[in-house]
Coordinates of C-alpha atoms in Angstrom, one line a residue:
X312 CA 0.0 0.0 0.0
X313 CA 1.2 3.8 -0.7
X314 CA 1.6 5.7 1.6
X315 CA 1.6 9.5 1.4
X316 CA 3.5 11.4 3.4
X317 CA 3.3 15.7 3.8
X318 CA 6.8 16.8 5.8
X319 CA 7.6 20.4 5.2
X320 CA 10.9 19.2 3.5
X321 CA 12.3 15.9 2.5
X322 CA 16.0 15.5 1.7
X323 CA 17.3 13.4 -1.1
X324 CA 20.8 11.5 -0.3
X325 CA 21.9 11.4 3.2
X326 CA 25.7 12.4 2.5
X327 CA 27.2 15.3 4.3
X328 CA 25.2 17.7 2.8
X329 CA 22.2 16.0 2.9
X330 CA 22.8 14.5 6.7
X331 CA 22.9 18.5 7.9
X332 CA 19.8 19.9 6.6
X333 CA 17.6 16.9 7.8
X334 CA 19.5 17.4 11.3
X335 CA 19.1 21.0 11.7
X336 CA 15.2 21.0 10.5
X337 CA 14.8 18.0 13.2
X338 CA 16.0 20.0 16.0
X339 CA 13.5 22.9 15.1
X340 CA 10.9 20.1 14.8
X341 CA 10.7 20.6 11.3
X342 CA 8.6 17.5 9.7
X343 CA 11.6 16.3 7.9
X344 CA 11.9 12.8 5.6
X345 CA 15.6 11.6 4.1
X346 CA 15.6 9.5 1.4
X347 CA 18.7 7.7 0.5
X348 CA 19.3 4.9 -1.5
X349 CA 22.9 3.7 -0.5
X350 CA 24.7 3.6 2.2
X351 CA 23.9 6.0 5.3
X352 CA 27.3 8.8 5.2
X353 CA 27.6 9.0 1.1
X354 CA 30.6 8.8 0.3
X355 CA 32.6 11.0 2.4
X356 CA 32.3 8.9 4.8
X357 CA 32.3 5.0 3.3
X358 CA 34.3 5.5 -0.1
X359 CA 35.8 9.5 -0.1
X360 CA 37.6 11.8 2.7
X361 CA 37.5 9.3 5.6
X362 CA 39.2 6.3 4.1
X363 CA 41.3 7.9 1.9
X364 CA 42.5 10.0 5.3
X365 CA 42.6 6.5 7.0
X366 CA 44.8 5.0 4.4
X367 CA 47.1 8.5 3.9
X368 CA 47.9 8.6 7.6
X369 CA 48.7 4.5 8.1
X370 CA 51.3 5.5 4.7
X371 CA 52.8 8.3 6.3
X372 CA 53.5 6.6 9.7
X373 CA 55.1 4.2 7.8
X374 CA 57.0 6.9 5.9
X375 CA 58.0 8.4 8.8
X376 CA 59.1 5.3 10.5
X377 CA 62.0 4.7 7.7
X378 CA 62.7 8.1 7.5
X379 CA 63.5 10.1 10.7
X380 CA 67.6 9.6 10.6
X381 CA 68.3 13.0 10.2
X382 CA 66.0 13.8 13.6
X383 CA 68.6 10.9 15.0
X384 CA 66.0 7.6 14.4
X385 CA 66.3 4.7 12.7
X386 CA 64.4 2.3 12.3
X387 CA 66.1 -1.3 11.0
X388 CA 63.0 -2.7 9.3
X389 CA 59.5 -1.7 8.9
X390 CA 57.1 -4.3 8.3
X391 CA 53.5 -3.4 7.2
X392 CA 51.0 -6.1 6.7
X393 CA 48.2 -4.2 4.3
X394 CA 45.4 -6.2 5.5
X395 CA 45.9 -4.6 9.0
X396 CA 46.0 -1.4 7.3
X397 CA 42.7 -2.3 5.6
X398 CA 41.2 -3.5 9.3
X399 CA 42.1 0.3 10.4
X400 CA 41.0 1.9 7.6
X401 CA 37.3 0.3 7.9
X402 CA 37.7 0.7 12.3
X403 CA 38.0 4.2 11.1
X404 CA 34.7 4.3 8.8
X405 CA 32.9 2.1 11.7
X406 CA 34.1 5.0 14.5
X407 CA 32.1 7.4 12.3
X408 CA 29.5 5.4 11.4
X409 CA 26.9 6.0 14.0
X410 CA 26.9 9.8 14.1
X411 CA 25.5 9.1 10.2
X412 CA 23.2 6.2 11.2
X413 CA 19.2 5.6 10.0
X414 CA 19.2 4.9 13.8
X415 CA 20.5 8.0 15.2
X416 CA 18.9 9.9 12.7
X417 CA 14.8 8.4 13.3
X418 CA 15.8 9.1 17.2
X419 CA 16.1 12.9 15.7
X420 CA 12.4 12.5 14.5
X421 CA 13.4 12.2 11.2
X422 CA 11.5 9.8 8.3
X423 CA 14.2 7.8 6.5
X424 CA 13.6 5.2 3.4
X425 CA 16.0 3.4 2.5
X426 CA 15.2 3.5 -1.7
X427 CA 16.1 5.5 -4.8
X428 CA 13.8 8.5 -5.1
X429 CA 12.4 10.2 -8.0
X430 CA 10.4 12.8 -9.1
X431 CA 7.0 12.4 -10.4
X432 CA 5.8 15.5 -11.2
X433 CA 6.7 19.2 -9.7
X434 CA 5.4 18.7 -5.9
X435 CA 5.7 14.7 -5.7
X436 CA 8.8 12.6 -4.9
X437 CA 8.3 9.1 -5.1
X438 CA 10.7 6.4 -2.8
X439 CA 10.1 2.6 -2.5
X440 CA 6.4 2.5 -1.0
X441 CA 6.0 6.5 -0.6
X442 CA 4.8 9.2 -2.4
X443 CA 6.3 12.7 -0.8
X444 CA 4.9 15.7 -1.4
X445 CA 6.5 18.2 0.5
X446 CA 6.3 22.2 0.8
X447 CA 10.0 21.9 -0.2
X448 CA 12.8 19.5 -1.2
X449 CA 16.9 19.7 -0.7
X450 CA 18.8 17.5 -3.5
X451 CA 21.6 16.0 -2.1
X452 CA 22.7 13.4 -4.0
X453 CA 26.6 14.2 -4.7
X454 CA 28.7 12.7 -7.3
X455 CA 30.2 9.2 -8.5
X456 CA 33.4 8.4 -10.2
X457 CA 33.9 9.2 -13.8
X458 CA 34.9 6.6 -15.9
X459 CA 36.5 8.0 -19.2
X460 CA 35.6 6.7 -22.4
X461 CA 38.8 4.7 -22.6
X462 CA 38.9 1.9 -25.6
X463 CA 39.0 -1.1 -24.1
X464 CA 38.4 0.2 -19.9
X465 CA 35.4 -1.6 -20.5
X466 CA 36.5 -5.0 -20.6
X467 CA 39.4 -4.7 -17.5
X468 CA 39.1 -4.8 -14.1
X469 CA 39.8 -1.4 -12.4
X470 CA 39.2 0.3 -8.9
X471 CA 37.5 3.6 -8.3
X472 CA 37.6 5.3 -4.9
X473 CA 34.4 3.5 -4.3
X474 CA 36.1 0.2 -4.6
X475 CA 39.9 0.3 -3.7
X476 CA 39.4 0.4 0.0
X477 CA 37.9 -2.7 -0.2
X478 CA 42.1 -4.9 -1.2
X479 CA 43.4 -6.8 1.8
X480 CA 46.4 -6.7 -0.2
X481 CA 48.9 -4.1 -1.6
X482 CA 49.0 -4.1 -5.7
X483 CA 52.2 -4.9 -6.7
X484 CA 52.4 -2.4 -9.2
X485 CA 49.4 0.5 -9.2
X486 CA 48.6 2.3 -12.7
X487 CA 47.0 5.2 -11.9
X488 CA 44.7 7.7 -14.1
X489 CA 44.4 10.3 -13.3
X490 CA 46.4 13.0 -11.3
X491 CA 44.1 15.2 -9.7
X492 CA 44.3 15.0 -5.9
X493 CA 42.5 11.7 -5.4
X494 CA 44.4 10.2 -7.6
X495 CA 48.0 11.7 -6.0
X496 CA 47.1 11.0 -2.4
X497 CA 46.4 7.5 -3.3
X498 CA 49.1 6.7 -5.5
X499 CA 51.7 8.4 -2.6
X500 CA 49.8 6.3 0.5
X501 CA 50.0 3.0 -1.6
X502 CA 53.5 3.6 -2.9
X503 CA 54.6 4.0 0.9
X504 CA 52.7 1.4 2.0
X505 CA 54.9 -0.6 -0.8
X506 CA 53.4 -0.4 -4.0
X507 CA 55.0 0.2 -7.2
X508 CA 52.6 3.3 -8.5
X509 CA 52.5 4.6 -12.0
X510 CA 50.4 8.0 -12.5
X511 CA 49.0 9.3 -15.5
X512 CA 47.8 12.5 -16.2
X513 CA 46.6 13.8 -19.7
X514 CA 47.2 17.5 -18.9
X515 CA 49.0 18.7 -15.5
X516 CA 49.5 17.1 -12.5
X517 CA 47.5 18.9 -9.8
X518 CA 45.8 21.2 -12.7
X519 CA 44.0 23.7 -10.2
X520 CA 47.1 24.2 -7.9
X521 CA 49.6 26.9 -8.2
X522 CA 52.1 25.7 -10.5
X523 CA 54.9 26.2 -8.8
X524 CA 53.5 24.9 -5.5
X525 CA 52.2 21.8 -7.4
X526 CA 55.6 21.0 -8.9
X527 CA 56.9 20.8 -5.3
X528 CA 54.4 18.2 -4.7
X529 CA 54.6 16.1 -7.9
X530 CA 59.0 16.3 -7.0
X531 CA 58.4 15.0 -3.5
X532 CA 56.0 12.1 -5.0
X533 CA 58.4 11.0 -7.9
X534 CA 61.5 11.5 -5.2
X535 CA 59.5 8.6 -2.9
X536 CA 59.0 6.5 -6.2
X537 CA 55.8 7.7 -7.4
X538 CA 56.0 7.7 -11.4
X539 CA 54.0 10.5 -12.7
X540 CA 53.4 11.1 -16.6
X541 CA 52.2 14.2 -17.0
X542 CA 51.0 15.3 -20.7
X543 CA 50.1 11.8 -21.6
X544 CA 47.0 10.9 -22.7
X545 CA 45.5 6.8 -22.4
X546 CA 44.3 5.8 -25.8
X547 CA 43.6 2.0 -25.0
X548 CA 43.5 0.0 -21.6
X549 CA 44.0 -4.4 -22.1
X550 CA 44.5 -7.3 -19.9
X551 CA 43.3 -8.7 -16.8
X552 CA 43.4 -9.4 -13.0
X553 CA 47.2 -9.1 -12.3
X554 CA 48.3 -8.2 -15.9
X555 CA 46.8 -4.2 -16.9
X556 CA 48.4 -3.2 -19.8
X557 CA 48.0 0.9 -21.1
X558 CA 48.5 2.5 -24.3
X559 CA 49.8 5.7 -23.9
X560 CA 50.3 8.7 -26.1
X561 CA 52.3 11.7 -25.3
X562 CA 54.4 14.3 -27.4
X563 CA 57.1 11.6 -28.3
X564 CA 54.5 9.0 -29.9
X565 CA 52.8 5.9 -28.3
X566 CA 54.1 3.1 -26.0
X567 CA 53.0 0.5 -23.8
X568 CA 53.1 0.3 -19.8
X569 CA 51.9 -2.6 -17.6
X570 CA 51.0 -3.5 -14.0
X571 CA 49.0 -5.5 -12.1
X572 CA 46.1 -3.1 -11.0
X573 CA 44.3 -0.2 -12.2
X574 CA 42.7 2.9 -10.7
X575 CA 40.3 5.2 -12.3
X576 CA 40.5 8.5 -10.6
X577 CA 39.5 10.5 -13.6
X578 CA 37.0 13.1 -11.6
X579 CA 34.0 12.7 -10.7
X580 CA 30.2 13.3 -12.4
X581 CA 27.0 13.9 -10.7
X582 CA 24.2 11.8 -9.8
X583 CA 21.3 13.1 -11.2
X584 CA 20.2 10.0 -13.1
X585 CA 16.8 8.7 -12.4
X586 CA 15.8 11.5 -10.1
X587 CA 13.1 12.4 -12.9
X588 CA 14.5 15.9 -13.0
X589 CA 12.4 17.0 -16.3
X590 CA 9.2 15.9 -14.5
X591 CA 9.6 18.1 -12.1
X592 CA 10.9 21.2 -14.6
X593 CA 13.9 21.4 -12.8
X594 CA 16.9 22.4 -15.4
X595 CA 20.2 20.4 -15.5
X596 CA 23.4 19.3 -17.7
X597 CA 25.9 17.3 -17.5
X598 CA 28.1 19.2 -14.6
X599 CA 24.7 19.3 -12.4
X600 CA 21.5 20.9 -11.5
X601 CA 21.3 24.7 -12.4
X602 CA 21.0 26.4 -9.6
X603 CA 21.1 30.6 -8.7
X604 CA 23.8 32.3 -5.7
X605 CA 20.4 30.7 -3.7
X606 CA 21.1 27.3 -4.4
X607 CA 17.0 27.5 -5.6
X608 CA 16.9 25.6 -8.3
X609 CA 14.3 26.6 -11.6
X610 CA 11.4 24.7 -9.6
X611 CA 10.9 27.0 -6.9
X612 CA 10.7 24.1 -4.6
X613 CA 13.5 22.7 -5.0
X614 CA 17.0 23.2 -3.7
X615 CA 20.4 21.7 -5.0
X616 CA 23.6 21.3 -2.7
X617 CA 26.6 20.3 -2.8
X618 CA 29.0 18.1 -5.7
X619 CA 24.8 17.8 -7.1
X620 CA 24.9 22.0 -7.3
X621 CA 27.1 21.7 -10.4
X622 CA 30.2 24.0 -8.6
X623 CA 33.1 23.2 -6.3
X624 CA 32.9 19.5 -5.2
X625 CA 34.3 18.9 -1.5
X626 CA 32.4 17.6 1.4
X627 CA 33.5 20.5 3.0
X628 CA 31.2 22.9 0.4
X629 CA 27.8 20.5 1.3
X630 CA 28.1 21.6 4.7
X631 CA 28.5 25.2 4.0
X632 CA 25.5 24.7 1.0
X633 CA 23.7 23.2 4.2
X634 CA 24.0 26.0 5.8
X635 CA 22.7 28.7 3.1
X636 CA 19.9 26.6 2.9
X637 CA 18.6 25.8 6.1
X638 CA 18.3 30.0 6.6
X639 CA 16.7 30.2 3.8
X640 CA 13.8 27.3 4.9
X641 CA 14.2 27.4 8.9
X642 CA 14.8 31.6 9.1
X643 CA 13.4 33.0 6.1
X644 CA 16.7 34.7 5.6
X645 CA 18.3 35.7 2.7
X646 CA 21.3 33.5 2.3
X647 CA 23.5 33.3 -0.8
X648 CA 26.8 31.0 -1.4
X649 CA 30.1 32.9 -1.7
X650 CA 32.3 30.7 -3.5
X651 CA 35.1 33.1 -2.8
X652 CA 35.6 31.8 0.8
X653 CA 35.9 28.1 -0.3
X654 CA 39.2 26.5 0.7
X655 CA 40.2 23.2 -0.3
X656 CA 43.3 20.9 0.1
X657 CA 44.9 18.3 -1.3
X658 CA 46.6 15.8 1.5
X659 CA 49.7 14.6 -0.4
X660 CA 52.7 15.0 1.9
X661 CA 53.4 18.0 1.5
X662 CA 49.8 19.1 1.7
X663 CA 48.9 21.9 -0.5
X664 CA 45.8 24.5 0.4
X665 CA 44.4 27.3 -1.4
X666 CA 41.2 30.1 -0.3
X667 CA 39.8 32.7 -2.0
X668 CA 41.5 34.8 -4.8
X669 CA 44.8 33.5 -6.6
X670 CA 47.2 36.4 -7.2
X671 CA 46.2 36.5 -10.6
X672 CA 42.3 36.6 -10.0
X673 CA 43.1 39.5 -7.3
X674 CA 45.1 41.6 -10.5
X675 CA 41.9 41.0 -12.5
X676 CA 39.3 42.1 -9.9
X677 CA 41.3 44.9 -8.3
X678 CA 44.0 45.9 -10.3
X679 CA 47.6 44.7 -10.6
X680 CA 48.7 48.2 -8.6
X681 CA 46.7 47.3 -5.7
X682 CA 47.5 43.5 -5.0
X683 CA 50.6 42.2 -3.4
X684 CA 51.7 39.0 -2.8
X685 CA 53.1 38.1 0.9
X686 CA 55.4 34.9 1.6
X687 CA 56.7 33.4 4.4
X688 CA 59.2 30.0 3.7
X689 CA 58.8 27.3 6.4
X690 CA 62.8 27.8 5.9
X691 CA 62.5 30.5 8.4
X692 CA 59.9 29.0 10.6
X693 CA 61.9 27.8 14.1
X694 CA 59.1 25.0 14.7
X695 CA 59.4 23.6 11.0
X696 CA 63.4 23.3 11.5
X697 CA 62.8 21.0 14.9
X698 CA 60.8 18.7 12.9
X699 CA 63.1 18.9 10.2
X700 CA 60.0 19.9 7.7
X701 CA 61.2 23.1 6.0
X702 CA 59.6 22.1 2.6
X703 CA 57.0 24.6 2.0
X704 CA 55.5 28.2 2.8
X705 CA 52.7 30.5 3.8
X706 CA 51.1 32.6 0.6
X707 CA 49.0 35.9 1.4
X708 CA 47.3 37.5 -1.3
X709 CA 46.3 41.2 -0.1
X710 CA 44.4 44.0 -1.5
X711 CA 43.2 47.3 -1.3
X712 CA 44.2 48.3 2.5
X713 CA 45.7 45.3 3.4
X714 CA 42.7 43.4 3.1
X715 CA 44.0 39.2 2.5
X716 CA 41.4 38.3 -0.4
X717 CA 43.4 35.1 -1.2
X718 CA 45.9 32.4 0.8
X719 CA 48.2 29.7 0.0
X720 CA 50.0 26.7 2.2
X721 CA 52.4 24.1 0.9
X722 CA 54.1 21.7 3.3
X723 CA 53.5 19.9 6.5
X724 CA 50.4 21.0 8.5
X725 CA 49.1 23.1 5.2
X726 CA 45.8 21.6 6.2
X727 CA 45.2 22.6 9.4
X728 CA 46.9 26.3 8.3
X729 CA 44.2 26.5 5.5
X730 CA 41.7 27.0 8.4
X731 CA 43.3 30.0 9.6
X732 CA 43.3 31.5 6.1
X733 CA 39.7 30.5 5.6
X734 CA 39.2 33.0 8.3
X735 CA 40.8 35.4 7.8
X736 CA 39.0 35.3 4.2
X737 CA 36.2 34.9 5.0
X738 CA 35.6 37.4 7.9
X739 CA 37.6 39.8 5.1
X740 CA 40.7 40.4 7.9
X741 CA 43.6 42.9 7.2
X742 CA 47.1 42.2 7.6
X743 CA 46.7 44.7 10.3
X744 CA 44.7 42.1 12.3
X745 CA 46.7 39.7 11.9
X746 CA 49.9 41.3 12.2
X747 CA 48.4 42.1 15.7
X748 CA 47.6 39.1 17.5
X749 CA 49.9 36.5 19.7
X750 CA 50.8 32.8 18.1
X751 CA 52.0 30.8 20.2
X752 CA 55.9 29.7 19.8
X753 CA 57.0 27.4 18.3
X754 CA 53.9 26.9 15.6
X755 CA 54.4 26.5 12.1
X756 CA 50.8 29.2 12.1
X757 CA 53.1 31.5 12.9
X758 CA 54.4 31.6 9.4
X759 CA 50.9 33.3 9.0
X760 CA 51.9 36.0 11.1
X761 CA 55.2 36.6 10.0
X762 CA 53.8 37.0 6.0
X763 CA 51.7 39.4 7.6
X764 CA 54.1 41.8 8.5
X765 CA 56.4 41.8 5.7
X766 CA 53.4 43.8 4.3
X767 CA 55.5 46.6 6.8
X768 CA 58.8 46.0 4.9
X769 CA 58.4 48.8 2.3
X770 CA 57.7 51.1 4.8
X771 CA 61.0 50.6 6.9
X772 CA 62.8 51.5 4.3
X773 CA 61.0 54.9 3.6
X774 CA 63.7 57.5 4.5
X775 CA 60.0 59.7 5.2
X776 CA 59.0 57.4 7.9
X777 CA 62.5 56.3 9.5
X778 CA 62.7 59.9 10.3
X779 CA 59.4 60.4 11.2
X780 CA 60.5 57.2 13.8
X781 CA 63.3 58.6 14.5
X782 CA 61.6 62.0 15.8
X783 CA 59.3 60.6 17.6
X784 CA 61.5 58.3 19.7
X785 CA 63.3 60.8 20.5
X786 CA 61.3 63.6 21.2
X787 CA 57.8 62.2 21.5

């Protein structure tokens, strides 16, 4: 029997995104029912960020392990048994698990069914036994691998990020496609966890990164034994379980390589398939649903967040689209996305981390007169030369009055610095502000600070203003 149910909203895909808004309504008491038709988490949480994190930091203790002699360490033999990896990867995923659960999320209040969901018309959502007609509904339904339209991919076995962290054993010798940042991070944890690893990469290597930041990166990886082809383009894939064979094509004519496993990490496409999207009038193409600064979609029902938005795909962003529109349903406020503010990072070791403007977007918007660019080298950073990790730096990108539009990090701990540049970003700080507050010493933040104030440098060498010093210390 069908049964029809009213809520004032019902979410489709319980991913990150998804997960928020159904939580936030719930606590308000908002009638609220989440329809998912996989697993509980998307796949941040069972196939994305958490295991690829899981796997990334098991590589780098094992990194670390054979290579601390110059901090007076050494370790004879490191032994790493990939199935006990795989066991800690998946403990990992279990941890988590319960904060995403249908369990948890019904003791909220919320309605979940488990089944695909698709639209029937405008105002009607139908899922497994149900027919949902809600005031309004919040598509969350994220994005999948993309498998290229490789001759011959068809007929090999390959992994995707939605099937890798499933091996109990290490490949012997991982072909990669794809160098983008899942495809790095995973061809640098497996090659320390002691895989051979072969990358390929039809354009550049870490395309949205700075290049000269990302060329520090792609060094680091090939110095550790990562192969990476960069400008070569895969025109054929053959073989079988154990024995992959690729037919490249690059600037000096075609060739062969072979291993014994394949990855697909191509990108990613969304999943709007089967949501009956044209029966409810809501306009799409291939990078997503069309959506306005709103994230309102063309039916005036309907909202679109994050990879499924058709912009900037990182868990990360479905929060933050979570939160523009649960204003906009709960509050009634106006709320609009500001892309501008969006960091991301890519957790190779070194990590690299970007927010807001590049130097060169600044130059466009502002005008190359008013824009500098502010560096600080982990060289001179006391806490990266303890830990013998003075590979990288701290990037400030400052406009009109000092204000920082823009930030880079490169090295170790970029991450967790990308979350002091997001604020300062986003809360649109000078380099006044943060020339002016106390980090704690040693920190490798400090770095932050210290590109902060060589915004100053110019004006110690002013003969105007040395003896305008000068004056005053002595007579004011």
């Amino acid at each position: 029997m069908t049964r029809i149910l009213t809520p004032d909203i019902c979410v489709i895909g319980a991913g990150s995104g998804g997960l928020s808004v159904a939580a936030a309504a719930a606590a308000f008491g908002v009638e609220t029912v989440l329809v998912e038709k996989g697993e509980m988490g998307g796949d941040c949480l069972n196939y994305g960020c958490v295991p690829s994190k899981a796997l990334i930091a098991a590589g780098k203790a094992a990194h670390h392990a054979a290579h601390s002699v110059a901090l007076g360490v050494t370790a004879p033999r490191v032994d790493i048994d990939f199935a006990a990896v795989n066991n800690h990867v998946h403990s990992v995923i279990a941890a988590i698990a319960p904060h995403d659960s249908q369990e948890r999320f019904e003791g909220l209040g919320v309605t979940v069914i488990r089944a695909p969901a698709r639209f029937r018309d405008a105002e009607t959502v139908v899922a497994g036994d149900a027919e949902i007609c809600a005031r309004r509904f919040v598509v969350a339904t994220g994005s999948s691998p993309l498998v290229p339209p490789i001759p011959g991919l068809d007929t090999v076995p390959f992994d995707t990020n939605e099937t890798i962290f499933t091996r109990r054993e290490c490949p012997s010798h991982l072909l990669v496609i794809g160098g983008g940042p899942i495809g790095l991070e995973l061809a640098q944890a497996h090659r320390r966890l002691g895989a051979r690893v072969t990358v390929v990469e039809a354009a550049r290597a870490l395309a949205k990164e700075d290049p000269a930041l990302a060329a520090i990166v792609i060094e680091t990886l090939r110095e550790e034994g990562v192969e990476i082809l960069e400008q070569t383009k895969v025109i054929k894939a053959a073989g079988a379980a154990g024995d992959m064979w690729l037919t490249l094509e690059d600037a000096s004519g075609i060739r062969e390589i072979s291993g014994t496993d394949l990855l697909v990490a191509a990108g990613r496409k969304v999943n709007v398939e089967g949501l009956g999207l044209e029966e409810a009038g809501i306009a799409f193409d291939r990078r997503g649903i069309t959506v306005g600064a709103d994230l309102r979609s063309s039916n005036r029902r309907v909202y679109a967040i994050g990879d499924v938005a058709g912009g900037l795909q990182f868990t990360h962003v479905a929060g933050y689209h979570a939160g523009v529109v649960i204003r906009a349903l709960l509050f009634r406020l106006p709320a609009k996305e500001n892309r501008d503010i969006i960091p991301r990072v890519t957790f190779t070791d070194p990590e690299i981390g970007h927010v807001g403007l590049t130097a060169d977007e600044a130059r466009g918007r502002y005008g190359a007169e008013r824009v500098k660019v502010l560096e600080a080298p982990f060289s001179g950073n006391d806490r990266a030369q303890a830990e013998r990790r003075t590979q990288g730096l701290v990037r400030l990108v400052v406009g009109k009055g000092g204000k920082v539009v823009g930030g880079d990090a490169l090295g170790a701990g970029a991450g967790e610095i990308v979350n002091m540049l997001s604020l300062i970003v986003a809360r649109g700080l000078t380099v006044r502000d943060i020339a002016g507050f106390v980090s704690p010493y040693p920190s490798l933040s400090e770095a932050v600070r210290r590109a902060a104030i060589s915004y100053y440098a110019d004006s110690a060498r002013n003969p105007w203003i040395r003896r305008l010093v000068r004056f005053l210390a002595r007579f004011g």
